[in-house]
Amino acid sequence: MSDPFAQRTDIKAPGEVVPYTADFTSRLAKLSATETISAILAVTVSVVYGTDANSNAIKSGAAALSTDNKQVIQLLTGGLDGVDYHILIEV
């Protein structure tokens, strides 16, 4: 999809491992009732506020599709206190 959108998520402590879910359901429905995600092209992480020289390290493993192929789930771990991250998911 070439139509980006943003969503905010809760704060994650550096010691936690949490799933980050990007829900494309409503955006896919605008295209077609049967539209689904066929592939996850990339998940990249950058810093919005603060400093983290290795921002992509907050990803834990590869991202996965939900069972209905309308959501992307990426586990997040680590990170640094006081740093805000931007997660870009390309499908």
Short mmCIF file of C-alpha atoms in Angstrom, two decimals:
data_model
loop_
_atom_site.label_atom_id
_atom_site.label_comp_id
_atom_site.label_asym_id
_atom_site.label_seq_id
_atom_site.Cartn_x
_atom_site.Cartn_y
_atom_site.Cartn_z
CA MET A 1 0.00 0.00 0.00
CA SER A 2 1.39 3.38 -0.88
CA ASP A 3 -0.98 5.32 1.37
CA PRO A 4 0.82 5.67 4.73
CA PHE A 5 -0.93 6.24 8.03
CA ALA A 6 0.21 6.69 11.61
CA GLN A 7 -0.92 5.24 14.88
CA ARG A 8 0.42 5.77 18.36
CA THR A 9 1.05 3.02 20.85
CA ASP A 10 1.50 2.83 24.59
CA ILE A 11 4.81 3.41 26.30
CA LYS A 12 7.06 0.36 26.49
CA ALA A 13 9.67 -0.06 29.22
CA PRO A 14 13.13 -1.21 28.08
CA GLY A 15 12.79 -4.53 29.94
CA GLU A 16 9.46 -5.47 28.34
CA VAL A 17 8.76 -7.55 25.26
CA VAL A 18 5.49 -6.41 23.72
CA PRO A 19 3.68 -7.09 20.44
CA TYR A 20 3.15 -4.03 18.27
CA THR A 21 0.14 -4.48 15.98
CA ALA A 22 -0.43 -2.37 12.90
CA ASP A 23 -4.08 -2.86 11.94
CA PHE A 24 -4.78 -2.31 8.24
CA THR A 25 -8.36 -3.65 8.38
CA SER A 26 -10.25 -0.42 7.74
CA ARG A 27 -7.78 0.75 5.11
CA LEU A 28 -7.98 -2.55 3.24
CA ALA A 29 -11.80 -2.42 3.34
CA LYS A 30 -11.70 0.86 1.42
CA LEU A 31 -10.06 -1.01 -1.46
CA SER A 32 -12.24 -4.13 -1.41
CA ALA A 33 -14.16 -6.26 1.07
CA THR A 34 -11.83 -9.17 0.33
CA GLU A 35 -8.52 -7.27 0.18
CA THR A 36 -5.72 -8.66 2.37
CA ILE A 37 -1.99 -8.15 2.89
CA SER A 38 0.02 -10.50 0.68
CA ALA A 39 3.49 -9.71 2.07
CA ILE A 40 5.38 -7.67 4.63
CA LEU A 41 8.02 -5.83 2.62
CA ALA A 42 9.89 -4.18 5.48
CA VAL A 43 9.73 -3.03 9.09
CA THR A 44 12.11 -0.19 9.90
CA VAL A 45 12.60 1.74 13.10
CA SER A 46 13.92 5.27 13.45
CA VAL A 47 14.24 7.69 16.34
CA VAL A 48 11.75 10.56 16.63
CA TYR A 49 13.04 11.97 19.92
CA GLY A 50 16.22 11.17 21.83
CA THR A 51 19.23 9.15 20.76
CA ASP A 52 19.57 5.46 19.95
CA ALA A 53 22.32 4.54 17.47
CA ASN A 54 20.83 1.06 17.02
CA SER A 55 17.09 1.78 16.84
CA ASN A 56 16.29 -1.29 14.68
CA ALA A 57 17.47 -3.48 17.58
CA ILE A 58 14.09 -3.01 19.31
CA LYS A 59 12.60 -5.47 16.80
CA SER A 60 12.52 -9.01 18.15
CA GLY A 61 12.40 -11.47 15.27
CA ALA A 62 10.53 -11.09 12.03
CA ALA A 63 7.12 -9.46 11.73
CA ALA A 64 4.15 -11.76 11.11
CA LEU A 65 0.73 -11.47 9.54
CA SER A 66 -2.43 -12.05 11.57
CA THR A 67 -4.54 -15.07 10.69
CA ASP A 68 -6.87 -12.91 8.58
CA ASN A 69 -3.91 -11.22 6.79
CA LYS A 70 -5.12 -7.73 7.78
CA GLN A 71 -2.72 -6.94 10.62
CA VAL A 72 1.05 -6.95 10.99
CA ILE A 73 2.49 -7.95 14.37
CA GLN A 74 6.07 -7.10 15.33
CA LEU A 75 7.50 -8.00 18.74
CA LEU A 76 9.41 -5.14 20.34
CA THR A 77 12.06 -5.50 23.04
CA GLY A 78 14.72 -3.33 24.64
CA GLY A 79 14.92 0.26 23.55
CA LEU A 80 16.12 3.14 25.67
CA ASP A 81 14.41 5.27 28.32
CA GLY A 82 13.41 8.69 27.02
CA VAL A 83 13.57 7.72 23.34
CA ASP A 84 10.51 7.87 21.05
CA TYR A 85 10.57 5.52 18.07
CA HIS A 86 8.85 5.61 14.69
CA ILE A 87 8.00 2.18 13.26
CA LEU A 88 7.39 2.03 9.52
CA ILE A 89 5.71 -1.10 8.19
CA GLU A 90 5.64 -1.54 4.42
CA VAL A 91 3.16 -4.05 3.02
#
